[in-house]
Short mmCIF file of C-alpha atoms in Angstrom, two decimals:
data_model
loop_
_atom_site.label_atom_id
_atom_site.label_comp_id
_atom_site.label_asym_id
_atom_site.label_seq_id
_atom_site.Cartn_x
_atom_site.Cartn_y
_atom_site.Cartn_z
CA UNK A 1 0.00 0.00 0.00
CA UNK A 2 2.74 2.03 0.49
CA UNK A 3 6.21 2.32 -0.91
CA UNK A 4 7.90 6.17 -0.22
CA UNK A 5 10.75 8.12 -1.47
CA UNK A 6 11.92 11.18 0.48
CA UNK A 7 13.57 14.42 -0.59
CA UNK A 8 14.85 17.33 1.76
CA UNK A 9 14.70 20.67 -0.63
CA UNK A 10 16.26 23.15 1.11
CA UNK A 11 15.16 26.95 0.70
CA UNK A 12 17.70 29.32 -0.29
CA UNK A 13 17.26 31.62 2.85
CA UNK A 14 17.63 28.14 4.79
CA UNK A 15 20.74 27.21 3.19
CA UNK A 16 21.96 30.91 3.46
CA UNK A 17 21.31 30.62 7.26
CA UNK A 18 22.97 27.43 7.67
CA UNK A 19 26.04 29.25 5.64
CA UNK A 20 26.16 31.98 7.38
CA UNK A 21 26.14 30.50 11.10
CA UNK A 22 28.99 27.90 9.64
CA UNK A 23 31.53 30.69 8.63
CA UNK A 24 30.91 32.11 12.35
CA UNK A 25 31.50 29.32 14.14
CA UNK A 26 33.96 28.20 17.12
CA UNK A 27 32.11 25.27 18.49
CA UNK A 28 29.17 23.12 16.61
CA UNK A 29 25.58 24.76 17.21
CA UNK A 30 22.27 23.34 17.07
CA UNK A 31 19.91 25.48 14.56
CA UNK A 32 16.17 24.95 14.69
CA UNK A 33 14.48 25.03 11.05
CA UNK A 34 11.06 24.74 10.03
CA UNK A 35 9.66 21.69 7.85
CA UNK A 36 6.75 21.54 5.73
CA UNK A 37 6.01 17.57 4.27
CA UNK A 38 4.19 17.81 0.91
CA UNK A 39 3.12 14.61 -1.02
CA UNK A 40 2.78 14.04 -4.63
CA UNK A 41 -0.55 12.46 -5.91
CA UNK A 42 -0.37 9.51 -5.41
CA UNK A 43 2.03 9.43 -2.10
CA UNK A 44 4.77 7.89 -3.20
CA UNK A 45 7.02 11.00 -2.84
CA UNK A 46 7.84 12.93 -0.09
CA UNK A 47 9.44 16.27 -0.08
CA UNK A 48 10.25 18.00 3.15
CA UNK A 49 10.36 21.31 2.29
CA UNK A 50 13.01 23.38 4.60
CA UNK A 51 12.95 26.79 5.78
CA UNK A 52 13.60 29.23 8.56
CA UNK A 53 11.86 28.37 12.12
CA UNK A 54 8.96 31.28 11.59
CA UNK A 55 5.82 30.44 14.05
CA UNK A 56 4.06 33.82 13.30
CA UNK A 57 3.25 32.66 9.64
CA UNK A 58 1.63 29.25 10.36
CA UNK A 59 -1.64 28.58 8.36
CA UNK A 60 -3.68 25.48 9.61
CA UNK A 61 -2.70 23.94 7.32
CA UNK A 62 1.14 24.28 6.92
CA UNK A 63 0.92 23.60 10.79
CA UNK A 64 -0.49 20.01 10.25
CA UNK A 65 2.00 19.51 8.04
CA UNK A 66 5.11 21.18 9.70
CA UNK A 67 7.41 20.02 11.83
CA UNK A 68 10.42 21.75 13.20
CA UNK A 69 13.96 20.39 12.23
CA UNK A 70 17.25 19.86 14.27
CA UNK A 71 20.49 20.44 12.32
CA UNK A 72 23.69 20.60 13.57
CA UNK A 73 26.06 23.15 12.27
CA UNK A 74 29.89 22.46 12.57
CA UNK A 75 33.37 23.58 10.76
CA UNK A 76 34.28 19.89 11.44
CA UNK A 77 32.91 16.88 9.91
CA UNK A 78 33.74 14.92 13.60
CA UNK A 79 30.37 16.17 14.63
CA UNK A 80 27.44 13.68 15.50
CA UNK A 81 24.03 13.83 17.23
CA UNK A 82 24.44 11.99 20.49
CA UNK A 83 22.16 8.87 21.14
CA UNK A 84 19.72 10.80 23.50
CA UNK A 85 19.42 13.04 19.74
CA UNK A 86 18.17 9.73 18.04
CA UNK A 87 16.28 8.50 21.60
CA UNK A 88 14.41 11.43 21.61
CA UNK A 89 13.65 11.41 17.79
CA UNK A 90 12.34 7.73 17.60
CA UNK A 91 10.24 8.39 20.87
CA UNK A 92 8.48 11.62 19.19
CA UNK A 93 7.40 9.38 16.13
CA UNK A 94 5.79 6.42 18.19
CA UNK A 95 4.34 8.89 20.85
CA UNK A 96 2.72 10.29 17.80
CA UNK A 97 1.21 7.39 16.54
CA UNK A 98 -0.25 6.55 19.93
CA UNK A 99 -1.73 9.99 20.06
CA UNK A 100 -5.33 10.40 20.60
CA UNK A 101 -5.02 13.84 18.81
CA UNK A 102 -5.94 14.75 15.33
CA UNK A 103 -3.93 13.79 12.60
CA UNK A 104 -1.01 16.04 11.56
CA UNK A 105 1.35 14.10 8.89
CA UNK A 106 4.12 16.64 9.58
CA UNK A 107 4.30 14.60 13.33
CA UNK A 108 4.73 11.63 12.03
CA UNK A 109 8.25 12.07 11.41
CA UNK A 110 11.55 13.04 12.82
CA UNK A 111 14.03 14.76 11.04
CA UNK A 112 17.83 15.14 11.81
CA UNK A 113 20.25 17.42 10.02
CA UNK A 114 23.90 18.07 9.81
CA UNK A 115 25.71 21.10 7.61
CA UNK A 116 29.56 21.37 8.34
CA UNK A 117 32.51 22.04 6.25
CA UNK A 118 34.16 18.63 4.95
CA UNK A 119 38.25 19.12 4.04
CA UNK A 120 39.57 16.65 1.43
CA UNK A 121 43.10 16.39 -0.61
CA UNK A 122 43.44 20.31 0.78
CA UNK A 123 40.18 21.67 -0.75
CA UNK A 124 36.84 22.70 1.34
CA UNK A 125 33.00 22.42 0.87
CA UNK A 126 29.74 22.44 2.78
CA UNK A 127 28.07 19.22 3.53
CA UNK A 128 24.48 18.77 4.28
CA UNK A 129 23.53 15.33 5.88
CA UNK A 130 19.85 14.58 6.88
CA UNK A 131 18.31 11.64 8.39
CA UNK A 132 14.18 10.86 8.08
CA UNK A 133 12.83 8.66 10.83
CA UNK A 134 9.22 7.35 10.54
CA UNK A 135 7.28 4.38 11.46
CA UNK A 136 8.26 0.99 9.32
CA UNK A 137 4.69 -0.05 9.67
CA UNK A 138 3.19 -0.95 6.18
CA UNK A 139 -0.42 -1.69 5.13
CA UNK A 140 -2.39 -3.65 3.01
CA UNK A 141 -5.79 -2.34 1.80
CA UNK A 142 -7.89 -5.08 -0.02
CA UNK A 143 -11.22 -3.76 -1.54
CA UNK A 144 -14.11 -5.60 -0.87
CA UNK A 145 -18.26 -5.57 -0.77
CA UNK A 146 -20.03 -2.37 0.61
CA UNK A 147 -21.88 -2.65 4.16
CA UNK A 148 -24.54 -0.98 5.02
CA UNK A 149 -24.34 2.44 7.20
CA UNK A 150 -26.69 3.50 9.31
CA UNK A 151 -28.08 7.05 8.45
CA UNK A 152 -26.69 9.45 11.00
CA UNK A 153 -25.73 13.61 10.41
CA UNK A 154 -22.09 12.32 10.05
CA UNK A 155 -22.49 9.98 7.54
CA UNK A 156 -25.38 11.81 5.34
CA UNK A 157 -22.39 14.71 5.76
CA UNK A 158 -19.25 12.71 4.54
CA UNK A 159 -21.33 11.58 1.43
CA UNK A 160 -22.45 14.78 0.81
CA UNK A 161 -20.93 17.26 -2.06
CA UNK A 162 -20.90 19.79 0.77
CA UNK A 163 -18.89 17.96 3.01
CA UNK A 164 -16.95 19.35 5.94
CA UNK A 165 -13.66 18.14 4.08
CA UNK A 166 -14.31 19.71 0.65
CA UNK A 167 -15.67 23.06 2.25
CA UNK A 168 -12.41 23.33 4.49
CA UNK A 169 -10.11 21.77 1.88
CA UNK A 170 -9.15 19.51 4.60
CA UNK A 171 -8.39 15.38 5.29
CA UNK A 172 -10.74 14.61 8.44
CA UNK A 173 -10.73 11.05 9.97
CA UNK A 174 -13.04 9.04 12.85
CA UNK A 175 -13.82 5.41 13.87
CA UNK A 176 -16.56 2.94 12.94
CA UNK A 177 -18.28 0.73 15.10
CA UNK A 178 -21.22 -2.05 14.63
CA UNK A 179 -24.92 -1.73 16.29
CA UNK A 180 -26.92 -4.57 16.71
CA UNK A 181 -28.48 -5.34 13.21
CA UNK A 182 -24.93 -5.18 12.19
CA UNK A 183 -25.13 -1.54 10.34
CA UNK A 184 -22.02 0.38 10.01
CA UNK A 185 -22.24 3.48 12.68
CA UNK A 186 -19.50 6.19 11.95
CA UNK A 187 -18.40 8.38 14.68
CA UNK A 188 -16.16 11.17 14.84
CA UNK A 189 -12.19 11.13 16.49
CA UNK A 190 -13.59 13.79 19.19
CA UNK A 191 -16.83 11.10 20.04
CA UNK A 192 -16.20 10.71 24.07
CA UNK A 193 -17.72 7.50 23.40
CA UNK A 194 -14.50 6.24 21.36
CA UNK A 195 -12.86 4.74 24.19
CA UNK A 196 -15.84 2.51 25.39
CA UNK A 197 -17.74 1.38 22.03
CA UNK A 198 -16.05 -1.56 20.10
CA UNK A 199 -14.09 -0.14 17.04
CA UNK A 200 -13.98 -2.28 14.12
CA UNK A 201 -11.73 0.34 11.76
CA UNK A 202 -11.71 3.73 10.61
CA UNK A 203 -13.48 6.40 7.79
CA UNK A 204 -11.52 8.78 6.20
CA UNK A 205 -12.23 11.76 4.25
CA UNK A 206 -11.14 14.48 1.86
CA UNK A 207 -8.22 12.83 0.26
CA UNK A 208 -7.25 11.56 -3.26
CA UNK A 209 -6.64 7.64 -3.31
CA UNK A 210 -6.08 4.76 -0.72
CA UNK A 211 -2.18 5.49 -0.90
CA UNK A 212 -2.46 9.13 0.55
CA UNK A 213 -0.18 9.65 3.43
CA UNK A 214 -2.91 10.81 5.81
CA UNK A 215 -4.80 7.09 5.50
CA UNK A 216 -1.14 5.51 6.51
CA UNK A 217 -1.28 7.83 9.70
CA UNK A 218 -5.10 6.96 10.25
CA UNK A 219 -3.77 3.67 10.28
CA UNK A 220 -1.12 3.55 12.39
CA UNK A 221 -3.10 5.46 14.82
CA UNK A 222 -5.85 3.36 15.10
CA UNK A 223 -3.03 0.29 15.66
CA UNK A 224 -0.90 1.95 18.22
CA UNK A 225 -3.51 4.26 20.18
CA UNK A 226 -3.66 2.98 23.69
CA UNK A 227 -6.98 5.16 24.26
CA UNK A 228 -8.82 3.08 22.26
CA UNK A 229 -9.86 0.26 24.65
CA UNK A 230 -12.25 -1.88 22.51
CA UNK A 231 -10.79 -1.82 19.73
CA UNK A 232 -12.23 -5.18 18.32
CA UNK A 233 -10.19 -5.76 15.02
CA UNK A 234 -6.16 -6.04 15.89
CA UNK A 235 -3.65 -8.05 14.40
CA UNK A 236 -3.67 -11.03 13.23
CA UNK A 237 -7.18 -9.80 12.60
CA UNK A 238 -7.97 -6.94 9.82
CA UNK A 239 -9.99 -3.64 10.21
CA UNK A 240 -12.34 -1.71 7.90
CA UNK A 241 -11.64 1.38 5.94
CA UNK A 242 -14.36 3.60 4.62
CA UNK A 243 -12.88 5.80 1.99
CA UNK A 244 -14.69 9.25 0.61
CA UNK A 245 -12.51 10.25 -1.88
CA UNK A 246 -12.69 13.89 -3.28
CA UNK A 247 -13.20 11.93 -6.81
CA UNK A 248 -16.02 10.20 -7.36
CA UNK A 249 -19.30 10.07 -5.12
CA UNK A 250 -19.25 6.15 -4.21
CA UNK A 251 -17.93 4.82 -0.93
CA UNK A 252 -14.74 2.82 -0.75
CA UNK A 253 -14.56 -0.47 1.46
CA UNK A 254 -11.62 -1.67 2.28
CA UNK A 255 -10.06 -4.86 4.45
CA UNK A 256 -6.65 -3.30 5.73
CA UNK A 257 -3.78 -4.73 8.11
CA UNK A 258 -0.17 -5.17 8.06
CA UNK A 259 1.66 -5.79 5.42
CA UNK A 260 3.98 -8.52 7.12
CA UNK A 261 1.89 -9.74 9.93
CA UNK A 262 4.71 -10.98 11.77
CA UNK A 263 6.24 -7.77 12.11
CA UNK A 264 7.62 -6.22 14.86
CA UNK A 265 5.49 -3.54 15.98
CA UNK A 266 7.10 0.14 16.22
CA UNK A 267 10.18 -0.66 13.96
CA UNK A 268 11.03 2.62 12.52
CA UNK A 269 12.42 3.06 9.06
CA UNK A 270 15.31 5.49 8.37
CA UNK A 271 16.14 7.17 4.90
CA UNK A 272 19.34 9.17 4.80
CA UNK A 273 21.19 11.29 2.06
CA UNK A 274 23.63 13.73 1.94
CA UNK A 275 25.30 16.38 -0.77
CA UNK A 276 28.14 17.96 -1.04
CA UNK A 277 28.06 21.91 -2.48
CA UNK A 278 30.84 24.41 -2.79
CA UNK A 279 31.71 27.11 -1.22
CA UNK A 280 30.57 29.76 -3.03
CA UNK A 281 27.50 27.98 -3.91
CA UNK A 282 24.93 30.62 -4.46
CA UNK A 283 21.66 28.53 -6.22
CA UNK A 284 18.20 28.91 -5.70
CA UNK A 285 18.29 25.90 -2.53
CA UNK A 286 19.56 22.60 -2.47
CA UNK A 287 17.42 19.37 -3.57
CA UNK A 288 19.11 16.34 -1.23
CA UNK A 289 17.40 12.54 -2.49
CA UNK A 290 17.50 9.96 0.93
CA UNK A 291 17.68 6.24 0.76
CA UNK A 292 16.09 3.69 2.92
CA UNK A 293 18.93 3.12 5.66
CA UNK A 294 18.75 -0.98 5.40
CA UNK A 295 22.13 -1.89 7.97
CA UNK A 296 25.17 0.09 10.03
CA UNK A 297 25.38 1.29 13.04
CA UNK A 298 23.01 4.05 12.70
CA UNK A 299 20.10 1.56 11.79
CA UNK A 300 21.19 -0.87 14.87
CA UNK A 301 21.05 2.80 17.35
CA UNK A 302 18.03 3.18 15.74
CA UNK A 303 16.55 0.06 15.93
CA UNK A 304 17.65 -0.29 19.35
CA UNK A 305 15.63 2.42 20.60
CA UNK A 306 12.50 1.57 18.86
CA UNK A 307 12.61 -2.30 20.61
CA UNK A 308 12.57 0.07 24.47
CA UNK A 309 10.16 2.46 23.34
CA UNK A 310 8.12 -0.44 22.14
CA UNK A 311 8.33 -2.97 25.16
CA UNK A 312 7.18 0.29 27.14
CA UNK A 313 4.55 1.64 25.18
CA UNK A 314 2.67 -1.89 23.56
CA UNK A 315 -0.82 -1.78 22.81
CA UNK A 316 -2.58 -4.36 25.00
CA UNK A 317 -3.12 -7.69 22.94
CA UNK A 318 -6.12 -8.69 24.53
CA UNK A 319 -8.31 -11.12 23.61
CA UNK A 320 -10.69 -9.03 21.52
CA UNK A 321 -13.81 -10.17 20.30
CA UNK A 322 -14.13 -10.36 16.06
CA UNK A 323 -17.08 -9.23 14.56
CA UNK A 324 -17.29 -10.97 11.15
CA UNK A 325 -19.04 -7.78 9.11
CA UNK A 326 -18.60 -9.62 5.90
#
């Protein structure tokens, strides 16, 4: 269901900054930048768009989808985020996805940077080094027959033209649950009775295709969220996704659970890239590709932390009831 590539495009004002603070260094610095994830169509491409930290010109929007960036800034190439650095980034992610709070993609990642000046065969440049952590989880979304939902405000809303999400321009998620004469009954993320119904999946709303981003996070949420205590479908078992796409007017069922069911819960995947610029480079920003870190030492730190934060933080597997809704 989902298979990413990431990007880091630097702004020119952020890589002017970065410049500017390396020429005036003695000792390595920690600069705070501002991060803004954007998706292409079909959410196979990320591109973390960085610029300077500015909190007075947040939108609603570019706030769900921000996130603020750490990059170290050194005349040395010896320098290196400590552990606690990568502790602290891996614990952000899964605290995320085991947030009760609405969705905000720009959350569900952790990004590291580095910008220092790398000497080689007597000659000098900048290098800019960044490091995307996120969660490894992967889904599988199988379509299959419609069920029937019971008529409530919410759902006559979310199949309406004038829905909430195509007014506001905006993704909005919630949970589905099953009444007696086994009708679908859709409820929204802010419901207080979330936590004490039994929760066979998720709806979502406003968004393109099954592979948006958003779904993945509606996902992982609905996996990892300790607040949800009934949650009735949980590994090995499947849950239900209700898609309402901004195309089309029909309804999208789908059967959705992990990709590799014998995977570790809250293993966190790393992509990493760096470039290497001039001096007296003076472009329009900097476009740095990442790669899916596979092995090293980084990926065993990384991996590391995940298996702690994970023993702490595991979603009970009780024995939860199945409801067979097809």
């Amino acid at each position: 269901m989902f298979s990413w590539k990431f990007q880091i495009c630097l702004s020119s004002k952020a890589l002017h900054i970065l410049q500017q603070h390396c020429s005036g260094l003695v000792e390595s610095q920690l600069l705070l930048l501002s991060g803004y994830v954007h998706s292409d169509n079909d959410g196979s491409k990320f591109s973390i768009l960085v610029d300077p930290l500015d909190v007075s010109n947040l939108t609603s929007e570019t706030n769900e989808k921000s996130l603020q960036i750490s990059v170290l800034v050194s005349k040395s190439n010896k320098c290196s985020f400590l552990p606690e650095d990568y502790n602290r980034a891996v614990k952000n992610v899964l605290t995320r996805c085991g947030s009760k709070d609405s969705i905000g993609i720009g959350s569900f990642f952790s990004v590291l940077g580095k910008f220092f000046v790398q000497t080689e065969n007597g000659s000098s440049a900048f290098c800019v080094e960044f490091d995307v952590l996120t969660s490894a989880a992967k889904f599988e979304a199988v379509p299959i027959n419609p069920v029937t939902i019971m008529t409530t405000a919410l759902a006559k809303n979310l199949a309406s033209p004038m829905s909430l999400s195509r007014l506001q321009g905006k993704a909005k998620s919630g949970y589905v649950t099953m009444d007696h004469t086994r009708k679908l009954v859709l409820m929204l993320e802010s419901d207080p009775k979330v936590s004490t119904l039994p929760l066979i999946g998720i709806w979502v709303s406003g968004v393109d295709c099954v592979k948006n981003p958003y779904v993945w996070a509606c996902c992982l949420r609905y996996l990892y969220n300790n607040s949800l205590n009934q949650r009735v479908c949980l590994p090995p078992h499947r849950f239900m996704l209700l898609l309402y796409c901004l195309q089309g007017n029909k309804i999208e069922f789908y059967e959705c659970g992990l990709l590799n069911e014998k995977e570790k819960t809250h293993e966190m995947d790393a992509f990493c890239g760096s470039k290497t610029v001039r001096l007296d480079f003076d472009q329009d920003g900097l476009e740095v590709d990442l790669s899916l870190l596979k092995y090293g030492i980084k990926k065993n730190r990384i991996d590391s932390v995940a298996a702690r934060v994970s023993d702490k933080s595991k979603y009970q597997r009780q024995d939860f009831l199945y409801l067979k809704y097809l």
